[in-house]
PDB file of C-alpha atoms in Angstrom:
ATOM      1  CA  MET M 259      90.991  89.820  69.887  1.00  0.00           C
ATOM      2  CA  SER M 260      94.249  89.163  71.756  1.00  0.00           C
ATOM      3  CA  LEU M 261      94.689  89.770  75.486  1.00  0.00           C
ATOM      4  CA  GLU M 262      97.461  92.244  74.700  1.00  0.00           C
ATOM      5  CA  HIS M 263      95.063  94.290  72.588  1.00  0.00           C
ATOM      6  CA  GLU M 264      92.353  94.140  75.248  1.00  0.00           C
ATOM      7  CA  LEU M 265      94.765  95.269  77.985  1.00  0.00           C
ATOM      8  CA  SER M 266      95.943  98.224  75.952  1.00  0.00           C
ATOM      9  CA  SER M 267      92.467  99.325  74.785  1.00  0.00           C
ATOM     10  CA  VAL M 268      90.798 100.220  78.106  1.00  0.00           C
ATOM     11  CA  ARG M 269      92.642 101.935  80.953  1.00  0.00           C
ATOM     12  CA  LEU M 270      91.112 103.206  84.179  1.00  0.00           C
ATOM     13  CA  THR M 271      92.072 105.188  87.244  1.00  0.00           C
ATOM     14  CA  LEU M 272      90.152 104.198  90.360  1.00  0.00           C
ATOM     15  CA  ASP M 273      89.755 105.910  93.706  1.00  0.00           C
ATOM     16  CA  LEU M 274      89.344 102.966  96.071  1.00  0.00           C
ATOM     17  CA  TRP M 275      88.753 102.314  99.769  1.00  0.00           C
ATOM     18  CA  HIS M 276      88.626  98.861 101.343  1.00  0.00           C
ATOM     19  CA  PRO M 277      88.589  97.662 104.952  1.00  0.00           C
ATOM     20  CA  ASP M 278      91.508  96.293 107.000  1.00  0.00           C
ATOM     21  CA  CYS M 279      94.178  98.210 105.086  1.00  0.00           C
ATOM     22  CA  TRP M 280      97.112  99.556 107.108  1.00  0.00           C
ATOM     23  CA  ALA M 281      97.999 102.164 104.454  1.00  0.00           C
ATOM     24  CA  ILE M 282      94.477 103.551 104.205  1.00  0.00           C
ATOM     25  CA  GLU M 283      94.229 103.743 107.997  1.00  0.00           C
ATOM     26  CA  ALA M 284      97.634 105.410 108.426  1.00  0.00           C
ATOM     27  CA  THR M 285      97.202 108.008 105.667  1.00  0.00           C
ATOM     28  CA  ASP M 286      93.726 108.850 106.951  1.00  0.00           C
ATOM     29  CA  ARG M 287      95.189 109.750 110.356  1.00  0.00           C
ATOM     30  CA  THR M 288      98.377 111.526 109.232  1.00  0.00           C
ATOM     31  CA  GLY M 289      99.735 113.655 106.420  1.00  0.00           C
ATOM     32  CA  GLY M 290     101.858 112.272 103.615  1.00  0.00           C
ATOM     33  CA  GLY M 291     101.217 109.160 101.602  1.00  0.00           C
ATOM     34  CA  VAL M 292     102.490 105.796 100.418  1.00  0.00           C
ATOM     35  CA  LEU M 293     103.481 104.400  97.034  1.00  0.00           C
ATOM     36  CA  ALA M 294     103.158 100.613  96.691  1.00  0.00           C
ATOM     37  CA  HIS M 295     105.738  99.158  94.295  1.00  0.00           C
ATOM     38  CA  ALA M 296     106.056  95.366  94.566  1.00  0.00           C
ATOM     39  CA  ILE M 297     105.037  92.353  96.658  1.00  0.00           C
ATOM     40  CA  TYR M 298     107.222  89.370  97.576  1.00  0.00           C
ATOM     41  CA  ASN M 299     106.559  86.100  99.367  1.00  0.00           C
ATOM     42  CA  SER M 300     108.090  86.099 102.861  1.00  0.00           C
ATOM     43  CA  PRO M 301     110.978  83.576 103.081  1.00  0.00           C
ATOM     44  CA  LYS M 302     110.815  80.590 105.403  1.00  0.00           C
ATOM     45  CA  ILE M 303     112.846  80.954 108.582  1.00  0.00           C
ATOM     46  CA  LYS M 304     113.901  77.303 108.380  1.00  0.00           C
ATOM     47  CA  SER M 305     113.511  74.906 105.510  1.00  0.00           C
ATOM     48  CA  ASP M 306     111.460  72.453 107.594  1.00  0.00           C
ATOM     49  CA  GLU M 307     109.024  75.119 108.820  1.00  0.00           C
ATOM     50  CA  PRO M 308     105.976  76.238 106.846  1.00  0.00           C
ATOM     51  CA  SER M 309     105.964  79.785 105.525  1.00  0.00           C
ATOM     52  CA  PRO M 310     103.934  82.216 107.622  1.00  0.00           C
ATOM     53  CA  ASN M 311     100.762  83.565 106.045  1.00  0.00           C
ATOM     54  CA  THR M 312     102.403  86.862 105.184  1.00  0.00           C
ATOM     55  CA  VAL M 313     103.952  88.671 102.258  1.00  0.00           C
ATOM     56  CA  GLU M 314     106.437  91.537 102.111  1.00  0.00           C
ATOM     57  CA  GLY M 315     105.906  94.660 100.055  1.00  0.00           C
ATOM     58  CA  LEU M 316     108.261  97.402  98.914  1.00  0.00           C
ATOM     59  CA  PHE M 317     106.827 100.857  99.564  1.00  0.00           C
ATOM     60  CA  THR M 318     107.777 104.541  99.582  1.00  0.00           C
ATOM     61  CA  ALA M 319     106.522 106.835 102.339  1.00  0.00           C
ATOM     62  CA  PHE M 320     106.415 110.479 101.273  1.00  0.00           C
ATOM     63  CA  GLY M 321     105.497 113.808 102.793  1.00  0.00           C
ATOM     64  CA  ASP M 322     106.215 117.511 102.909  1.00  0.00           C
ATOM     65  CA  THR M 323     108.485 117.251 105.970  1.00  0.00           C
ATOM     66  CA  ALA M 324     110.614 114.660 107.770  1.00  0.00           C
ATOM     67  CA  ALA M 325     108.264 114.900 110.769  1.00  0.00           C
ATOM     68  CA  GLU M 326     105.282 114.103 108.549  1.00  0.00           C
ATOM     69  CA  VAL M 327     107.009 110.987 107.201  1.00  0.00           C
ATOM     70  CA  ARG M 328     108.014 109.885 110.721  1.00  0.00           C
ATOM     71  CA  ASP M 329     104.425 110.260 111.943  1.00  0.00           C
ATOM     72  CA  LEU M 330     103.202 108.257 108.956  1.00  0.00           C
ATOM     73  CA  LEU M 331     105.665 105.413 109.563  1.00  0.00           C
ATOM     74  CA  ASP M 332     104.755 105.374 113.269  1.00  0.00           C
ATOM     75  CA  ALA M 333     101.058 105.128 112.344  1.00  0.00           C
ATOM     76  CA  ILE M 334     101.829 102.202 110.029  1.00  0.00           C
ATOM     77  CA  ARG M 335     103.748 100.400 112.785  1.00  0.00           C
ATOM     78  CA  ALA M 336     100.826 100.920 115.154  1.00  0.00           C
ATOM     79  CA  SER M 337      98.270  99.405 112.768  1.00  0.00           C
ATOM     80  CA  ASN M 338      96.813  96.020 113.710  1.00  0.00           C
ATOM     81  CA  HIS M 339      97.013  95.101 110.027  1.00  0.00           C
ATOM     82  CA  ALA M 340     100.761  95.696 109.636  1.00  0.00           C
ATOM     83  CA  GLY M 341     103.628  93.413 110.595  1.00  0.00           C
ATOM     84  CA  GLU M 342     107.284  94.269 110.982  1.00  0.00           C
ATOM     85  CA  LEU M 343     108.474  97.364 109.126  1.00  0.00           C
ATOM     86  CA  PHE M 344     112.062  97.611 107.827  1.00  0.00           C
ATOM     87  CA  GLU M 345     113.243 101.075 106.788  1.00  0.00           C
ATOM     88  CA  LEU M 346     115.813 101.144 103.999  1.00  0.00           C
ATOM     89  CA  GLN M 347     118.915 103.284 104.233  1.00  0.00           C
ATOM     90  CA  LYS M 348     119.250 103.971 100.507  1.00  0.00           C
ATOM     91  CA  ARG M 349     116.674 105.094  97.976  1.00  0.00           C
ATOM     92  CA  PHE M 350     115.594 103.152  94.921  1.00  0.00           C
ATOM     93  CA  GLY M 351     114.931 105.170  91.775  1.00  0.00           C
ATOM     94  CA  ARG M 352     115.332 108.920  91.359  1.00  0.00           C
ATOM     95  CA  ALA M 353     114.245 111.697  93.684  1.00  0.00           C
ATOM     96  CA  ARG M 354     112.464 113.501  90.847  1.00  0.00           C
ATOM     97  CA  ASN M 355     109.923 110.652  90.637  1.00  0.00           C
ATOM     98  CA  ALA M 356     108.962 110.920  94.298  1.00  0.00           C
ATOM     99  CA  PRO M 357     105.711 112.786  95.062  1.00  0.00           C
ATOM    100  CA  GLY M 358     107.015 114.439  98.256  1.00  0.00           C
ATOM    101  CA  ASN M 359     109.802 116.654  99.561  1.00  0.00           C
ATOM    102  CA  VAL M 360     110.876 113.844 101.925  1.00  0.00           C
ATOM    103  CA  VAL M 361     110.754 110.154 101.013  1.00  0.00           C
ATOM    104  CA  ARG M 362     111.676 106.924 102.739  1.00  0.00           C
ATOM    105  CA  GLU M 363     111.578 103.406 101.285  1.00  0.00           C
ATOM    106  CA  PHE M 364     110.561 100.501 103.479  1.00  0.00           C
ATOM    107  CA  PHE M 365     109.638  96.824 103.439  1.00  0.00           C
ATOM    108  CA  LEU M 366     106.510  95.802 105.319  1.00  0.00           C
ATOM    109  CA  GLU M 367     105.204  92.365 106.240  1.00  0.00           C
ATOM    110  CA  TYR M 368     101.427  91.941 106.155  1.00  0.00           C
ATOM    111  CA  ASP M 369      98.575  89.477 105.576  1.00  0.00           C
ATOM    112  CA  PRO M 370      97.869  88.833 101.860  1.00  0.00           C
ATOM    113  CA  ASP M 371      94.209  88.127 102.681  1.00  0.00           C
ATOM    114  CA  GLU M 372      93.828  91.851 103.390  1.00  0.00           C
ATOM    115  CA  MET M 373      95.031  92.835  99.900  1.00  0.00           C
ATOM    116  CA  VAL M 374      92.541  94.051  97.297  1.00  0.00           C
ATOM    117  CA  CYS M 375      94.879  93.365  94.353  1.00  0.00           C
ATOM    118  CA  PRO M 376      93.862  89.660  93.927  1.00  0.00           C
ATOM    119  CA  THR M 377      90.187  90.669  93.835  1.00  0.00           C
ATOM    120  CA  LEU M 378      90.876  93.281  91.165  1.00  0.00           C
ATOM    121  CA  LEU M 379      92.870  90.782  89.109  1.00  0.00           C
ATOM    122  CA  GLU M 380      90.205  88.096  89.452  1.00  0.00           C
ATOM    123  CA  ASN M 381      87.709  90.531  87.948  1.00  0.00           C
ATOM    124  CA  GLY M 382      89.891  91.515  84.999  1.00  0.00           C
ATOM    125  CA  PHE M 383      91.658  94.619  86.338  1.00  0.00           C
ATOM    126  CA  VAL M 384      95.421  94.413  85.791  1.00  0.00           C
ATOM    127  CA  HIS M 385      97.722  96.691  87.795  1.00  0.00           C
ATOM    128  CA  SER M 386      99.783  98.973  85.509  1.00  0.00           C
ATOM    129  CA  ALA M 387     101.530 101.466  87.839  1.00  0.00           C
ATOM    130  CA  PRO M 388     102.489 101.944  91.509  1.00  0.00           C
ATOM    131  CA  VAL M 389      99.472 102.412  93.769  1.00  0.00           C
ATOM    132  CA  ARG M 390      99.312 105.803  95.493  1.00  0.00           C
ATOM    133  CA  ILE M 391      97.655 105.838  98.931  1.00  0.00           C
ATOM    134  CA  GLN M 392      96.850 109.227 100.428  1.00  0.00           C
ATOM    135  CA  ASN M 393      94.107 110.844 102.533  1.00  0.00           C
ATOM    136  CA  GLY M 394      92.624 107.450 103.388  1.00  0.00           C
ATOM    137  CA  SER M 395      92.121 106.100  99.858  1.00  0.00           C
ATOM    138  CA  GLU M 396      94.053 104.304  97.138  1.00  0.00           C
ATOM    139  CA  GLU M 397      94.597 105.444  93.545  1.00  0.00           C
ATOM    140  CA  TRP M 398      94.881 102.500  91.140  1.00  0.00           C
ATOM    141  CA  ASN M 399      95.942 102.760  87.485  1.00  0.00           C
ATOM    142  CA  LEU M 400      94.650  99.656  85.729  1.00  0.00           C
ATOM    143  CA  CYS M 401      94.065  97.977  82.403  1.00  0.00           C
ATOM    144  CA  PHE M 402      90.825  96.045  81.917  1.00  0.00           C
ATOM    145  CA  ALA M 403      91.148  92.613  80.309  1.00  0.00           C
ATOM    146  CA  GLY M 404      87.710  92.418  78.796  1.00  0.00           C
ATOM    147  CA  ASP M 405      85.014  94.191  76.880  1.00  0.00           C
ATOM    148  CA  ARG M 406      84.335  97.756  77.988  1.00  0.00           C
ATOM    149  CA  SER M 407      80.637  96.994  78.385  1.00  0.00           C
ATOM    150  CA  ARG M 408      81.486  94.657  81.294  1.00  0.00           C
ATOM    151  CA  ILE M 409      83.501  97.171  83.332  1.00  0.00           C
ATOM    152  CA  GLU M 410      80.642  98.337  85.565  1.00  0.00           C
ATOM    153  CA  GLU M 411      79.573  94.740  86.279  1.00  0.00           C
ATOM    154  CA  SER M 412      83.165  93.819  87.164  1.00  0.00           C
ATOM    155  CA  LEU M 413      83.523  96.875  89.411  1.00  0.00           C
ATOM    156  CA  ASN M 414      80.346  95.870  91.249  1.00  0.00           C
ATOM    157  CA  ASP M 415      81.853  92.409  91.789  1.00  0.00           C
ATOM    158  CA  VAL M 416      84.967  94.042  93.299  1.00  0.00           C
ATOM    159  CA  ARG M 417      82.761  96.134  95.580  1.00  0.00           C
ATOM    160  CA  ASP M 418      80.816  93.078  96.744  1.00  0.00           C
ATOM    161  CA  GLN M 419      83.775  90.712  97.174  1.00  0.00           C
ATOM    162  CA  ALA M 420      86.149  93.143  98.885  1.00  0.00           C
ATOM    163  CA  GLY M 421      83.649  95.347 100.719  1.00  0.00           C
ATOM    164  CA  ALA M 422      85.218  98.185  98.751  1.00  0.00           C
ATOM    165  CA  GLU M 423      84.097 101.667  97.791  1.00  0.00           C
ATOM    166  CA  VAL M 424      85.194 102.314  94.211  1.00  0.00           C
ATOM    167  CA  THR M 425      84.938 105.440  92.063  1.00  0.00           C
ATOM    168  CA  VAL M 426      86.178 105.687  88.473  1.00  0.00           C
ATOM    169  CA  THR M 427      88.095 108.964  88.146  1.00  0.00           C
ATOM    170  CA  SER M 428      89.216 108.459  84.532  1.00  0.00           C
ATOM    171  CA  ILE M 429      88.794 105.987  81.699  1.00  0.00           C
ATOM    172  CA  THR M 430      90.499 105.976  78.299  1.00  0.00           C
ATOM    173  CA  THR M 431      90.512 103.692  75.277  1.00  0.00           C
ATOM    174  CA  ALA M 432      92.847 103.148  72.357  1.00  0.00           C
ATOM    175  CA  ASP M 433      90.983 105.960  70.583  1.00  0.00           C
ATOM    176  CA  SER M 434      91.564 108.390  73.463  1.00  0.00           C
ATOM    177  CA  PRO M 435      94.612 110.676  73.496  1.00  0.00           C
ATOM    178  CA  GLU M 436      97.517 109.642  75.727  1.00  0.00           C
ATOM    179  CA  ARG M 437      97.953 111.583  78.969  1.00  0.00           C
ATOM    180  CA  SER M 438     100.342 114.451  78.415  1.00  0.00           C
ATOM    181  CA  THR M 439     103.778 114.624  79.999  1.00  0.00           C
ATOM    182  CA  ARG M 440     102.516 117.612  81.989  1.00  0.00           C
ATOM    183  CA  ASP M 441      99.642 115.572  83.463  1.00  0.00           C
ATOM    184  CA  GLN M 442     102.035 112.757  84.349  1.00  0.00           C
ATOM    185  CA  ARG M 443     104.335 115.228  86.110  1.00  0.00           C
ATOM    186  CA  LEU M 444     101.407 116.726  88.019  1.00  0.00           C
ATOM    187  CA  ASP M 445     100.954 113.260  89.531  1.00  0.00           C
ATOM    188  CA  THR M 446     104.368 113.608  91.215  1.00  0.00           C
ATOM    189  CA  LEU M 447     103.236 116.621  93.270  1.00  0.00           C
ATOM    190  CA  THR M 448     101.996 116.347  96.827  1.00  0.00           C
ATOM    191  CA  THR M 449      98.459 117.518  97.533  1.00  0.00           C
ATOM    192  CA  ALA M 450      99.765 120.782  99.016  1.00  0.00           C
ATOM    193  CA  GLN M 451     102.171 121.417  96.121  1.00  0.00           C
ATOM    194  CA  ARG M 452      99.450 120.821  93.543  1.00  0.00           C
ATOM    195  CA  GLU M 453      96.946 123.035  95.371  1.00  0.00           C
ATOM    196  CA  VAL M 454      99.445 125.902  95.555  1.00  0.00           C
ATOM    197  CA  PHE M 455     100.598 125.542  91.944  1.00  0.00           C
ATOM    198  CA  GLU M 456      97.097 125.288  90.467  1.00  0.00           C
ATOM    199  CA  HIS M 457      95.826 128.238  92.501  1.00  0.00           C
ATOM    200  CA  ALA M 458      98.824 130.334  91.403  1.00  0.00           C
ATOM    201  CA  ARG M 459      98.218 129.397  87.776  1.00  0.00           C
ATOM    202  CA  ASP M 460      94.472 130.088  87.921  1.00  0.00           C
ATOM    203  CA  ALA M 461      95.003 133.394  89.757  1.00  0.00           C
ATOM    204  CA  GLY M 462      97.337 134.739  87.065  1.00  0.00           C
ATOM    205  CA  TYR M 463     100.660 134.392  88.863  1.00  0.00           C
ATOM    206  CA  TYR M 464     102.300 133.133  85.661  1.00  0.00           C
ATOM    207  CA  GLU M 465     100.797 135.840  83.452  1.00  0.00           C
ATOM    208  CA  TRP M 466     102.878 138.796  82.313  1.00  0.00           C
ATOM    209  CA  PRO M 467     102.568 141.141  84.026  1.00  0.00           C
ATOM    210  CA  ARG M 468     101.648 139.087  87.091  1.00  0.00           C
ATOM    211  CA  GLU M 469      98.070 139.510  88.249  1.00  0.00           C
ATOM    212  CA  ILE M 470      98.707 138.463  91.852  1.00  0.00           C
ATOM    213  CA  THR M 471     101.614 138.504  94.322  1.00  0.00           C
ATOM    214  CA  THR M 472     102.956 135.665  96.438  1.00  0.00           C
ATOM    215  CA  ARG M 473     101.736 137.507  99.545  1.00  0.00           C
ATOM    216  CA  GLU M 474      98.198 137.571  98.114  1.00  0.00           C
ATOM    217  CA  LEU M 475      98.426 133.904  97.135  1.00  0.00           C
ATOM    218  CA  ALA M 476      99.499 132.982 100.660  1.00  0.00           C
ATOM    219  CA  ALA M 477      96.582 134.981 102.088  1.00  0.00           C
ATOM    220  CA  ASP M 478      94.143 133.227  99.733  1.00  0.00           C
ATOM    221  CA  LEU M 479      95.333 129.811 100.940  1.00  0.00           C
ATOM    222  CA  ASP M 480      95.738 130.908 104.595  1.00  0.00           C
ATOM    223  CA  ILE M 481      99.371 129.792 104.787  1.00  0.00           C
ATOM    224  CA  ALA M 482     102.655 131.565 105.473  1.00  0.00           C
ATOM    225  CA  LYS M 483     104.365 133.174 102.500  1.00  0.00           C
ATOM    226  CA  SER M 484     107.504 131.086 103.167  1.00  0.00           C
ATOM    227  CA  THR M 485     105.417 127.889 103.064  1.00  0.00           C
ATOM    228  CA  LEU M 486     103.753 128.943  99.830  1.00  0.00           C
ATOM    229  CA  LEU M 487     107.118 129.709  98.220  1.00  0.00           C
ATOM    230  CA  GLU M 488     108.529 126.341  99.302  1.00  0.00           C
ATOM    231  CA  HIS M 489     105.577 124.444  97.794  1.00  0.00           C
ATOM    232  CA  LEU M 490     105.573 126.583  94.649  1.00  0.00           C
ATOM    233  CA  ARG M 491     109.304 126.278  93.954  1.00  0.00           C
ATOM    234  CA  THR M 492     109.288 122.519  94.561  1.00  0.00           C
ATOM    235  CA  ALA M 493     106.299 122.097  92.237  1.00  0.00           C
ATOM    236  CA  GLU M 494     107.947 124.192  89.532  1.00  0.00           C
ATOM    237  CA  SER M 495     111.171 122.165  89.861  1.00  0.00           C
ATOM    238  CA  LYS M 496     109.312 118.875  89.377  1.00  0.00           C
ATOM    239  CA  LEU M 497     107.224 120.165  86.466  1.00  0.00           C
ATOM    240  CA  LEU M 498     110.186 121.729  84.640  1.00  0.00           C
ATOM    241  CA  ASP M 499     112.780 118.988  85.266  1.00  0.00           C
ATOM    242  CA  PRO M 500     113.785 117.678  81.804  1.00  0.00           C
TER     243      PRO M 500
END
C-alpha cells in the first residue's frame, strides 16, 4: 500500500496539551486564540555566525474584540518560551476564513525544541491543516501514515516523548463520509459565536414561527442582548457566506 493511500485513509483530530508552549500558556490566561500556519528557519545575522537555535512561525491571533487580541499578544510577549514578536500590517488570506471578529497576523521567534510537531511526525502523524490553539489546548488535524491498529500505540509514544496530554476528538477513514461544508464553516466560529448560534438553533430561534426571542436567548446565556446579536449575526454571516 502506498504512503499516499495510507495518508488519505486515516484522519484524526486531536485535542492536545504539552508543556513549555507559549501559545497554550497565553490562550489559557486570556481570551481569543491562535492559528499556526507555517514555520521557517531563522536567518543568520552574518554569514560567518552560526544560526541561533530558533525558528520563526507565521501565526494569526484572533478574538472577539481588539482588546482581547491585544491582551493575547501581550501575554505571548511575556511568555518565557517566546522570542521576539513581529506584528504584520497587512493580512494574509481572506477575512471570512478567520475564526474571530478581530485578527492580527504575526511572526514569532521561538525554540524548536519546544515544538510538538516533530514528535507527532516521528510517530507517523502528518499535519494537514493549521493548528488552532484556544483555551489552553491545541487542535491538530492530522493524517496517520500507518495501519489504523497502531494509532493508539503511536499516540502513547507521543504522550511519553513530549509529556503531552492527548485526546482523540474525531477519527475518519476512507470509508467514512467527508466532513460537510457546514461543519467546516462551524470551525471558523469563535467559541462564543458557536455557543450562541448552537443555543439559538437548539432553542428554536430558526423555526417558523420562532419559539424563542433574542431577549430570552440572551437571558439563557446571561449576556447582553446587544452582545448576543453581535455574535449571532457574525456567526450567520460566516455560515452563509458563499
